[in-house]
PDB file of C-alpha atoms in Angstrom:
ATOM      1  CA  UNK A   1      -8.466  -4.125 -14.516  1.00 55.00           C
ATOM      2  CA  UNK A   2      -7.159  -3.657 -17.979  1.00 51.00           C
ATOM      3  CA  UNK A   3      -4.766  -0.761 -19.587  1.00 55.00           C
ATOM      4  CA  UNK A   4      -6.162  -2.172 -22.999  1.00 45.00           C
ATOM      5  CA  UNK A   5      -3.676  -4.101 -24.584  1.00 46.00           C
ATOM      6  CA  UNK A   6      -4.308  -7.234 -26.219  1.00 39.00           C
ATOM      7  CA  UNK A   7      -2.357  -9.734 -23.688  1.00 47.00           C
ATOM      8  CA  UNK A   8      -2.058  -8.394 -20.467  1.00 52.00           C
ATOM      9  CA  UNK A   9       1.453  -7.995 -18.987  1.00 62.00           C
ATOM     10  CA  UNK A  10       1.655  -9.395 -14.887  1.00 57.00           C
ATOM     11  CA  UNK A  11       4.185  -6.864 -14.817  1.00 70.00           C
ATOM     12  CA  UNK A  12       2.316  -4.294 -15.562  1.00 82.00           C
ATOM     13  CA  UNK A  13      -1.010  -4.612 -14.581  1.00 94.00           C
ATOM     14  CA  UNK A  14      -2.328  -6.317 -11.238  1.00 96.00           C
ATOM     15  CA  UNK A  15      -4.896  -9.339 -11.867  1.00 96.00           C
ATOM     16  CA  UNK A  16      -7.333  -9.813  -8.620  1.00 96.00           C
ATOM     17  CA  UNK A  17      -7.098 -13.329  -8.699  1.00 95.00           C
ATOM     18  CA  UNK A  18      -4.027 -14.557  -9.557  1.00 95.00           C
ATOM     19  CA  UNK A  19      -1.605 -15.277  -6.872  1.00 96.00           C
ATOM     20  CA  UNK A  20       0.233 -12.843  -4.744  1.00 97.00           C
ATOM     21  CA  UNK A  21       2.738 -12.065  -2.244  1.00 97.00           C
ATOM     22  CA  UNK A  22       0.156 -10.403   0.098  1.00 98.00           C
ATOM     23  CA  UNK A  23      -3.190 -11.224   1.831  1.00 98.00           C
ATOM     24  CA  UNK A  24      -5.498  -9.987  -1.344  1.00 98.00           C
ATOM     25  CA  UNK A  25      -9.360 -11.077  -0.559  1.00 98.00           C
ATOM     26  CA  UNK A  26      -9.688  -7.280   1.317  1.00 98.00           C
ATOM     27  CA  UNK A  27      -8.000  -5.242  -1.371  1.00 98.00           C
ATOM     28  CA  UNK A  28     -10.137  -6.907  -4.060  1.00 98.00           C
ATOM     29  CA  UNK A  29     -12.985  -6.506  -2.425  1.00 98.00           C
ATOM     30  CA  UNK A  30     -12.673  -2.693  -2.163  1.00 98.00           C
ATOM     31  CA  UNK A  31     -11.366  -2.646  -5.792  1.00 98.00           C
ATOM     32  CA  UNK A  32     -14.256  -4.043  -6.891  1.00 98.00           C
ATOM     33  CA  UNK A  33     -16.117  -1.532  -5.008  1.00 98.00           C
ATOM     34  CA  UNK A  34     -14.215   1.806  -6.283  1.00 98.00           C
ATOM     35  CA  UNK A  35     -14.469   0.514  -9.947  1.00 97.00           C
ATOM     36  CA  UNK A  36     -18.149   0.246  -9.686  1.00 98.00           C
ATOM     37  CA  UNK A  37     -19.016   3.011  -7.696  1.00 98.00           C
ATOM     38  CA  UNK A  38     -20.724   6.078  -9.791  1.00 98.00           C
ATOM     39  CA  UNK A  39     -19.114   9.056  -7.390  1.00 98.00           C
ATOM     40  CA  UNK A  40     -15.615   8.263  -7.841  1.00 98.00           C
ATOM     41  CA  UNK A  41     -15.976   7.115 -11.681  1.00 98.00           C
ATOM     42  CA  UNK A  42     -17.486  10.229 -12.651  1.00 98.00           C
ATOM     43  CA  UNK A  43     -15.090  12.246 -10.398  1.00 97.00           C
ATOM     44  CA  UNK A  44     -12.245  10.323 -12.579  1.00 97.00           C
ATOM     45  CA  UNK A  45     -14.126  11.811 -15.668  1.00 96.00           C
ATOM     46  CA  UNK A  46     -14.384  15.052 -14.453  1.00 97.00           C
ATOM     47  CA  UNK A  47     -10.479  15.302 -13.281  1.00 97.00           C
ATOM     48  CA  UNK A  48      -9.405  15.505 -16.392  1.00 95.00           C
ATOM     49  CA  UNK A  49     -11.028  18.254 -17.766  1.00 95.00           C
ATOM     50  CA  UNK A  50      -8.733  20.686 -15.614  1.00 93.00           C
ATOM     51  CA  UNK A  51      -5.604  18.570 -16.838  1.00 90.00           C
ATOM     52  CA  UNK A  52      -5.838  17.764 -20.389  1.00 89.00           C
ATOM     53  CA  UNK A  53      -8.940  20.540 -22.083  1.00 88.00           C
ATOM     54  CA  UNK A  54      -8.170  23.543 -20.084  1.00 92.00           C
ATOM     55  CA  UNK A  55      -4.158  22.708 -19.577  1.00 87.00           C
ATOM     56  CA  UNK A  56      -3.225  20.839 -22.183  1.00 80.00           C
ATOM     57  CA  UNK A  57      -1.364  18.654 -19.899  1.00 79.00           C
ATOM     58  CA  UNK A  58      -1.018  15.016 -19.959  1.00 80.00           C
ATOM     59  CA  UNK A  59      -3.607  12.490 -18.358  1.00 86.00           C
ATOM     60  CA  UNK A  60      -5.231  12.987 -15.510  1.00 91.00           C
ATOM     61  CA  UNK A  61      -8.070  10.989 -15.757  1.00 93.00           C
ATOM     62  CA  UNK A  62      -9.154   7.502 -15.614  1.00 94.00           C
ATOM     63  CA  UNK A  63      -6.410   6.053 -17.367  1.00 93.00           C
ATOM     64  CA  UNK A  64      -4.041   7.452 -15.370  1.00 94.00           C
ATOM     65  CA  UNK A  65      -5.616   6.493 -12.578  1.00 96.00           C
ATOM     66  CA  UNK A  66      -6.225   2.509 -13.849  1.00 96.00           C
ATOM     67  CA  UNK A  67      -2.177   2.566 -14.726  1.00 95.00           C
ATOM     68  CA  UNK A  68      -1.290   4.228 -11.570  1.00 96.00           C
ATOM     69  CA  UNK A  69      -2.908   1.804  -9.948  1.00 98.00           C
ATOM     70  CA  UNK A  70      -1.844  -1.263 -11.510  1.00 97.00           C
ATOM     71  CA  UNK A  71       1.893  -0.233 -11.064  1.00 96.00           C
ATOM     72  CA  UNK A  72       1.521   0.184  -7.339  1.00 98.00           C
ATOM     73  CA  UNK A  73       0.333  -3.103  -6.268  1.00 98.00           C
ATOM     74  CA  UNK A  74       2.412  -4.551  -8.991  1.00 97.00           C
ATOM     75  CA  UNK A  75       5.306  -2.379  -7.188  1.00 97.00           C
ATOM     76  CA  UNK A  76       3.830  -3.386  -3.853  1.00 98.00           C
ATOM     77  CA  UNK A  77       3.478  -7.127  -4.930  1.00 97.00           C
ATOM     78  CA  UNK A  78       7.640  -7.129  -5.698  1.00 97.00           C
ATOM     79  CA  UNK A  79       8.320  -5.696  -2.503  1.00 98.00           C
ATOM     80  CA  UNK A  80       6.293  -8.023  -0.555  1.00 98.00           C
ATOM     81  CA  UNK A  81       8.087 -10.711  -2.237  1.00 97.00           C
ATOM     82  CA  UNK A  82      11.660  -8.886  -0.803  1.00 97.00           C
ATOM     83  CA  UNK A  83      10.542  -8.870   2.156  1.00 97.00           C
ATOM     84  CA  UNK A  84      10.510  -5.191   2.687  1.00 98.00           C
ATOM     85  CA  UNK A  85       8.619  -3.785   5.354  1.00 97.00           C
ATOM     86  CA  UNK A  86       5.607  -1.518   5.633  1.00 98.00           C
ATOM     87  CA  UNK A  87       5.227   0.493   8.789  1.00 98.00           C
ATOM     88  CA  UNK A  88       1.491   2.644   7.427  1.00 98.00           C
ATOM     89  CA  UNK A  89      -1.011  -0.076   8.260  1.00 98.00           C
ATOM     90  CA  UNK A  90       1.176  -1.680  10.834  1.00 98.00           C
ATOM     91  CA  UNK A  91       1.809   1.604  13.439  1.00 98.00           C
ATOM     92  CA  UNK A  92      -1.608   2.079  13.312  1.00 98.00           C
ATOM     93  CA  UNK A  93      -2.570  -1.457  14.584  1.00 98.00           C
ATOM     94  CA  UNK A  94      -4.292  -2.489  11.274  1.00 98.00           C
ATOM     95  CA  UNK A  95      -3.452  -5.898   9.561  1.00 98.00           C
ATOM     96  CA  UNK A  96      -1.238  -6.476   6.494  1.00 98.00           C
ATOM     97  CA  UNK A  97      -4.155  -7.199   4.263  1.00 98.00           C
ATOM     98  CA  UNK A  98      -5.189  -3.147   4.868  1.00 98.00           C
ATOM     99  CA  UNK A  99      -1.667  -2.185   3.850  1.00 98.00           C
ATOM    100  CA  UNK A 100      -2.597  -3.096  -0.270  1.00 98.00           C
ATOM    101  CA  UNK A 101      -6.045  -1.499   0.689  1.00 98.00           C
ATOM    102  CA  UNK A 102      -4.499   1.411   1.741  1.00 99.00           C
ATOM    103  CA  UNK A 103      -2.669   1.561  -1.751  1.00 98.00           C
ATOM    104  CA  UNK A 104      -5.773   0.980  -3.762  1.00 98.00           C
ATOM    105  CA  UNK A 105      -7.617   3.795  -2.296  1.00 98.00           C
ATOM    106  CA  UNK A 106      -4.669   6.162  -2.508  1.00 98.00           C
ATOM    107  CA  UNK A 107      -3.926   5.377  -6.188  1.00 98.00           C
ATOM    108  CA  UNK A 108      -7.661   5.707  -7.183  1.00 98.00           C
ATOM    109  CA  UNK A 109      -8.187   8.953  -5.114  1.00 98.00           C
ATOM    110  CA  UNK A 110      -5.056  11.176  -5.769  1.00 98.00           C
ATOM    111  CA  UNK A 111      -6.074  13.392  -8.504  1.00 97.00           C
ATOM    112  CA  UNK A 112      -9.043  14.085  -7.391  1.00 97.00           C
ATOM    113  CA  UNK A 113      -8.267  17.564  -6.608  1.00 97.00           C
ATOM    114  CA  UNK A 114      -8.115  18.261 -10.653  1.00 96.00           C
ATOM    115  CA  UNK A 115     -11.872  19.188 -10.424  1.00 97.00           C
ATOM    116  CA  UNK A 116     -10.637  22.050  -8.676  1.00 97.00           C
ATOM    117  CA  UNK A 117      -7.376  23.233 -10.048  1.00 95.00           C
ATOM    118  CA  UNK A 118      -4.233  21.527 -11.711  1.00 93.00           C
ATOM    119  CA  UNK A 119      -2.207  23.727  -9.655  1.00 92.00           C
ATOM    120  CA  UNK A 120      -1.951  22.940  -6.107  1.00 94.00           C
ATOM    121  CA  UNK A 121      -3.886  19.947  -6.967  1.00 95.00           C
ATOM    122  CA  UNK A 122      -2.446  17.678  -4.461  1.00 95.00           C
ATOM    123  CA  UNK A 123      -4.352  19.770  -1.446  1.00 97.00           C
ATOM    124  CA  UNK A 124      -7.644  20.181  -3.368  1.00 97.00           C
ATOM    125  CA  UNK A 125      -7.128  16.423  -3.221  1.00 98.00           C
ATOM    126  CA  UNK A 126      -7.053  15.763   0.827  1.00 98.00           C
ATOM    127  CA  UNK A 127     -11.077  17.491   1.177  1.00 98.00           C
ATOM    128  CA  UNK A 128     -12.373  15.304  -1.292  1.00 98.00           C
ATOM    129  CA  UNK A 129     -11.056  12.161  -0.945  1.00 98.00           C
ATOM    130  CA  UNK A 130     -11.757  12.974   2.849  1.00 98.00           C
ATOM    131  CA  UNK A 131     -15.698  12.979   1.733  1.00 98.00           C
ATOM    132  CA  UNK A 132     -15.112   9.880  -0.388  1.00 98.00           C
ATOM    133  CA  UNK A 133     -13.481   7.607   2.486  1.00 98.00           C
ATOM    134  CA  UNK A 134     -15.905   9.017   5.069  1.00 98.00           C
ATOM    135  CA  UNK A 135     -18.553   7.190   2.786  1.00 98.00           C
ATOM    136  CA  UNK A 136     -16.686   4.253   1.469  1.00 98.00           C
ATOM    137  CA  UNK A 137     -14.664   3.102   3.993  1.00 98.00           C
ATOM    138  CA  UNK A 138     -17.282   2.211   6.637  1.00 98.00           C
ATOM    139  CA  UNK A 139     -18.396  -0.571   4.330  1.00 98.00           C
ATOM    140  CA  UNK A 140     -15.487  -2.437   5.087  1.00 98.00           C
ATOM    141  CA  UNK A 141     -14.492  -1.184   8.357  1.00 98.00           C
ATOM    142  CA  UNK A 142     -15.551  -0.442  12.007  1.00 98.00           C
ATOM    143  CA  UNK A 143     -15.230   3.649  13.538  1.00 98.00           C
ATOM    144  CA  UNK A 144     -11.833   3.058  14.621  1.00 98.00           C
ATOM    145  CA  UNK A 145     -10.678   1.293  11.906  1.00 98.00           C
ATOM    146  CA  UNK A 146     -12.060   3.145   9.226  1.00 98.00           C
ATOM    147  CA  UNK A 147     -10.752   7.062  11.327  1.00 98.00           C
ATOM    148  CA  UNK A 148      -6.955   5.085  11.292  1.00 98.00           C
ATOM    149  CA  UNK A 149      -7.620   3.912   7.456  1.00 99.00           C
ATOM    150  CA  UNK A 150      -8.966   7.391   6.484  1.00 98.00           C
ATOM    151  CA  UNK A 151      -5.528   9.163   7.908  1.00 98.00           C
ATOM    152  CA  UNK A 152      -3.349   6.605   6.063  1.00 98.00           C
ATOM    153  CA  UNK A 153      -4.902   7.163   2.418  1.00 98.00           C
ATOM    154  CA  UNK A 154      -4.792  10.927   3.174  1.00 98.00           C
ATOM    155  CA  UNK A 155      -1.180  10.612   3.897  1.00 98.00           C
ATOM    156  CA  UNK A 156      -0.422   8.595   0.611  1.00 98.00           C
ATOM    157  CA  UNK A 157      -2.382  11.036  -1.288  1.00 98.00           C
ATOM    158  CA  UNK A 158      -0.493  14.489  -0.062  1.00 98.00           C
ATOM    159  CA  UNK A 159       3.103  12.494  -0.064  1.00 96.00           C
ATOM    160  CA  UNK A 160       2.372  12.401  -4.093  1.00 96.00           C
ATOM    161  CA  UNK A 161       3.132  15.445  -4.295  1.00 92.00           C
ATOM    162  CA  UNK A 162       7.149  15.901  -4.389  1.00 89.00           C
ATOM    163  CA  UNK A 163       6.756  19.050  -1.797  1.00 92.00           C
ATOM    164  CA  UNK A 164       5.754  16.363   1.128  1.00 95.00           C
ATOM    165  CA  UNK A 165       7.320  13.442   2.666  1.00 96.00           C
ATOM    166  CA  UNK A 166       6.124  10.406   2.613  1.00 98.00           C
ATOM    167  CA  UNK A 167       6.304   8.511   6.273  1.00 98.00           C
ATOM    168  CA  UNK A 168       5.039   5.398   5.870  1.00 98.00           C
ATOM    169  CA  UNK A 169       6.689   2.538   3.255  1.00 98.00           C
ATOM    170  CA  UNK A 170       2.809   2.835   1.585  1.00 98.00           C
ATOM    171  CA  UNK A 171       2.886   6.134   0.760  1.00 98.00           C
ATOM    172  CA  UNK A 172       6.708   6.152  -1.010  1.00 98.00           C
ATOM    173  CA  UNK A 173       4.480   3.555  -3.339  1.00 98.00           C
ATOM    174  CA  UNK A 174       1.799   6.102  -4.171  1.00 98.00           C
ATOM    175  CA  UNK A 175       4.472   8.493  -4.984  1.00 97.00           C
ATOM    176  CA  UNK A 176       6.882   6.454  -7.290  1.00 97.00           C
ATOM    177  CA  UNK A 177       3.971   4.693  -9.370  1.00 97.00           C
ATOM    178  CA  UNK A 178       2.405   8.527  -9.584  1.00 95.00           C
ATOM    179  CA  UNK A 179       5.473   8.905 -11.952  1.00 91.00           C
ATOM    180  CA  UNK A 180       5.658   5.155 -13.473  1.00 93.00           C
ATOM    181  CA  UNK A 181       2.962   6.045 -16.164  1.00 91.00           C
ATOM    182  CA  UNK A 182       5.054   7.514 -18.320  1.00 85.00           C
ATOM    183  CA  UNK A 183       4.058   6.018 -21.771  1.00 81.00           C
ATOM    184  CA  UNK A 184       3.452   7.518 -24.616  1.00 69.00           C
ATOM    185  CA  UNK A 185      -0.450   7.066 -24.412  1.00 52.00           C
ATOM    186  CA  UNK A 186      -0.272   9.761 -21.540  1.00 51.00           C
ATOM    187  CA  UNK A 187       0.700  11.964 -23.536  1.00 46.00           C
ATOM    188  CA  UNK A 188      -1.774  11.600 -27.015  1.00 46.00           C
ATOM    189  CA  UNK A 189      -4.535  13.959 -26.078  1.00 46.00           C
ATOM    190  CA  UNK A 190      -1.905  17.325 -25.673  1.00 47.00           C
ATOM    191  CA  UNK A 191      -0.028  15.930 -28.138  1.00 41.00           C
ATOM    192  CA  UNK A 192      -2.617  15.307 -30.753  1.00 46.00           C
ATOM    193  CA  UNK A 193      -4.020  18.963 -30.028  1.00 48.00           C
ATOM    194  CA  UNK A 194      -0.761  20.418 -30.613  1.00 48.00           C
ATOM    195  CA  UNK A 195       0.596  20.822 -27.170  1.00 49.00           C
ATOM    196  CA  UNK A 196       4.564  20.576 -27.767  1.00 44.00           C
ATOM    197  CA  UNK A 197       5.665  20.829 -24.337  1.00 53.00           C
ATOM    198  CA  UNK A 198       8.277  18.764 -22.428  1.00 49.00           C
ATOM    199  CA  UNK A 199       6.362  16.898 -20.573  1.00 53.00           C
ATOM    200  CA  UNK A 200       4.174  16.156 -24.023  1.00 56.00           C
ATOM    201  CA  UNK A 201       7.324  15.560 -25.707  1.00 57.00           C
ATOM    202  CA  UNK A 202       8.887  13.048 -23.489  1.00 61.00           C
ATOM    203  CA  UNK A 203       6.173  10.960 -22.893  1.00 60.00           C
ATOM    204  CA  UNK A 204       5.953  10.316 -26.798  1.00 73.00           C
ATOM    205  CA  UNK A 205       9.667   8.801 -26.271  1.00 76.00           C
ATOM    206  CA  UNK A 206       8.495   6.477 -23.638  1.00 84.00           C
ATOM    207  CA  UNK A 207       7.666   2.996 -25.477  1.00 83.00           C
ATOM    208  CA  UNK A 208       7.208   0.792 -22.450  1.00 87.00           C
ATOM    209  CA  UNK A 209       7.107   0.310 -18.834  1.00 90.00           C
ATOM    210  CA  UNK A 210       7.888  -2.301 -17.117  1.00 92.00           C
ATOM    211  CA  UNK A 211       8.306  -3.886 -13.313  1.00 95.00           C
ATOM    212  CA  UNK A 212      10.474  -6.961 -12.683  1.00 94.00           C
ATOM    213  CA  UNK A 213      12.102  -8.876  -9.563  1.00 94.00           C
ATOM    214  CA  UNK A 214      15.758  -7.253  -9.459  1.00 93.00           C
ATOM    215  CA  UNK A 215      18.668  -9.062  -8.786  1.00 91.00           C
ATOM    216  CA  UNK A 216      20.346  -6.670  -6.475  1.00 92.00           C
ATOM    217  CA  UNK A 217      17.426  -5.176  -5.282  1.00 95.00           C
ATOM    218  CA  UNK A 218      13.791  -5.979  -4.761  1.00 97.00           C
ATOM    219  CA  UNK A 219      12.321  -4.236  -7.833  1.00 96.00           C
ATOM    220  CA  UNK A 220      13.917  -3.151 -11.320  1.00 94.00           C
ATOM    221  CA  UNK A 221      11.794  -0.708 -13.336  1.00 92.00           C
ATOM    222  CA  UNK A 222      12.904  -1.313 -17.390  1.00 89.00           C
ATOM    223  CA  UNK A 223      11.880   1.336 -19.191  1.00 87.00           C
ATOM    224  CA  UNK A 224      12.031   1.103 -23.337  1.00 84.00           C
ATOM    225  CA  UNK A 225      12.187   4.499 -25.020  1.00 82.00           C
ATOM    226  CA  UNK A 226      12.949   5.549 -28.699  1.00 80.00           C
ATOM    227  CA  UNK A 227      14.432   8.814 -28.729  1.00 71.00           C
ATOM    228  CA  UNK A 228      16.791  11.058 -26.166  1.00 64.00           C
ATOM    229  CA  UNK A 229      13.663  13.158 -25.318  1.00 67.00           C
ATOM    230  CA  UNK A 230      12.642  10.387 -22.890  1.00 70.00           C
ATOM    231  CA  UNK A 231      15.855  10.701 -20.523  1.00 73.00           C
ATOM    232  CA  UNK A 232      13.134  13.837 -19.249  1.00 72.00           C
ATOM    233  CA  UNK A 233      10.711  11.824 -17.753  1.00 72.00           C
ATOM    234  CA  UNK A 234      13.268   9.237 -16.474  1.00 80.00           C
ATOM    235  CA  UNK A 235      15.949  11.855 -15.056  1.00 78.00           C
ATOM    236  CA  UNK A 236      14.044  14.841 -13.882  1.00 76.00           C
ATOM    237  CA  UNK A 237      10.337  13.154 -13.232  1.00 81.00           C
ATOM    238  CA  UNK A 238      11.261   9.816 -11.597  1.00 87.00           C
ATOM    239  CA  UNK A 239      13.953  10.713 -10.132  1.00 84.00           C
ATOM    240  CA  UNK A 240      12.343  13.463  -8.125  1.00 85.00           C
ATOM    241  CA  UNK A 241       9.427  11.161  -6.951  1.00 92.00           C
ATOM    242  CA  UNK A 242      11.852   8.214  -5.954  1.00 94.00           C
ATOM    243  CA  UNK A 243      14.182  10.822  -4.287  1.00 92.00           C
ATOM    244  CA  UNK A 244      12.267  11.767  -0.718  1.00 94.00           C
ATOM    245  CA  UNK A 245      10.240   8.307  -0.836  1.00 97.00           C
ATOM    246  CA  UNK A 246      11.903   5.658   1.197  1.00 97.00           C
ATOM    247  CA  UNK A 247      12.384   3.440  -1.899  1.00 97.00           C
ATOM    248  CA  UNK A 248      15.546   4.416  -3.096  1.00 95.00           C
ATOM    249  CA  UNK A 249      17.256   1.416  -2.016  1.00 95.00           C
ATOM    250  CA  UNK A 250      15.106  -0.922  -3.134  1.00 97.00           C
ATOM    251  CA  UNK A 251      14.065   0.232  -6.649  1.00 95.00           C
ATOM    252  CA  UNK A 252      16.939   0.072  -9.794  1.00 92.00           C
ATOM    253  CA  UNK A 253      15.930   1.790 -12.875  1.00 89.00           C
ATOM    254  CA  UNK A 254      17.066   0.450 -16.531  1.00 85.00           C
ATOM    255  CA  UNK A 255      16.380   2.835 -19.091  1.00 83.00           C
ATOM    256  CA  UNK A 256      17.043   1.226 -23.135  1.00 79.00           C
ATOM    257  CA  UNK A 257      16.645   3.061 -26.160  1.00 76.00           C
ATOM    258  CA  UNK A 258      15.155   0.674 -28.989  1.00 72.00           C
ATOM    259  CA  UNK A 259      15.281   3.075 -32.159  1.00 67.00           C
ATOM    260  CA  UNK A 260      15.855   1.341 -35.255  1.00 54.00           C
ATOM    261  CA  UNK A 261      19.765   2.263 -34.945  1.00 59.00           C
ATOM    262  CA  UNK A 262      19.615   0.067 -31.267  1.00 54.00           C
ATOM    263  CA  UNK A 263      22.189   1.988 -29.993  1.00 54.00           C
ATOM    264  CA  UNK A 264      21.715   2.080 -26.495  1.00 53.00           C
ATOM    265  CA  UNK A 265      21.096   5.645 -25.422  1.00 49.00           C
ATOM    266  CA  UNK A 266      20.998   5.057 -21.001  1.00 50.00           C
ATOM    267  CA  UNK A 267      21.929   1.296 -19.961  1.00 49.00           C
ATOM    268  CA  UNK A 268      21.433   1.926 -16.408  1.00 52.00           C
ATOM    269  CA  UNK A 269      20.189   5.417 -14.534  1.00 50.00           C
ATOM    270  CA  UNK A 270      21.110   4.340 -10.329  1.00 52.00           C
ATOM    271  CA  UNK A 271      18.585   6.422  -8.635  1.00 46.00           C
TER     272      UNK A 271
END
């Protein structure tokens, strides 16, 4: 589970088997499954085409997915570690080790309903990942299990979207990481084909992501950018998917700038 660069960050990008601060055999398991399974890779591939060649919008597509990914259990990881609690899995009588599952399969399926239409995307998204779980999901789970795990992804998948929200503690994860791939790689395609939009143009600012313990609170996002442009995605992008997601208290957001000048541009953005 790699975003491709040479030495792989463990705050950045979740590693199946080193340790964690949750009950992982379950989650890895069904990771293993997703990122081998033909439908949903090619459904990945396909997303993007909506996004990035008709659009010209940023990633949609199987990179966004992998990073998405890896910053929500590395997110979920940190707040397992501060002890915060997670009420999707649990009011439904599953076990804690379905809670990262539930993340995994949200993360991986969200976007789905690009294939369709960027707009709206978000309830394009609900039908087919519906099809997807009712097929996947039974490998790992009983009936009853699999109809409680079924309406639990769903619900992380729809509370991406900044119109819904989220009711359970897994679904404010889906959310926030949704808006933690922010990096300038997101944006190359567009970019590269001339798109010059905000969204385009911020990205490029964004240098680096990051997730660390906090000191105050449970998880501090650093993020390194290089010119005022980024303050977009930070203030207006983040902020509207932490706002709404039952996180706010437990995520704290440092924002540097690292031009060559290394005056600091946002020491600290309190969301």
């Amino acid at each position: 589970m790699s975003e491709s660069s040479p030495v792989e960050d463990p705050r950045r990008v979740y590693t199946p088997d080193k340790e964690h601060n949750f009950p992982d055999e379950k989650c890895n398991e069904v990771l293993a499954f997703v990122e081998s399974d033909e439908e949903i890779q090619t459904y990945l591939e396909a997303q993007n085409v909506n996004a990035v060649d008709r659009k010209r919008y940023n990633d949609h597509g199987a990179k966004h997915i992998e990073i998405v990914r890896n910053r929500a259990l590395c997110l979920y990881d940190l707040l397992k570690a501060g002890n915060v609690d997670f009420n999707g899995a649990r009011q439904q009588g599953l076990d804690e080790a379905d809670e990262s599952v539930i993340i995994t399969l949200a993360a991986t399926l969200h976007d789905v309903g690009h294939v369709v239409h960027r707009d709206q995307h978000a309830y394009y998204s609900i039908p087919l990942a519906a099809d997807i779980l009712d097929r996947v999901l039974p490998e790992f789970y009983d009936v009853p299990d699999s109809v409680r795990m079924k309406g639990e992804v769903l619900h992380a998948i729809i509370c991406h979207h900044t119109a819904e929200t989220p009711l359970t503690t897994e679904g404010g994860i889906i959310r926030v990481a949704d808006a933690l791939d922010m990096e300038r790689g997101r944006s190359r395609i567009p970019y590269e084909q001339g798109g010059r939009g905000i969204n385009t143009l911020s990205s490029q600012a964004i240098k680096r992501v990051s997730l660390h313990e906090g000191d105050s609170r449970p998880v501090m996002v650093e993020i390194a950018m290089t010119n005022a442009a980024g303050v977009y995605q930070v203030d207006n992008l983040l902020k509207a998917k932490l706002r709404g997601s039952g996180l706010e208290d437990e995520i704290r957001i440092v924002a540097v700038n690292t031009n060559e000048n290394h005056e600091q541009l946002v020491e600290r953005i309190e969301l």
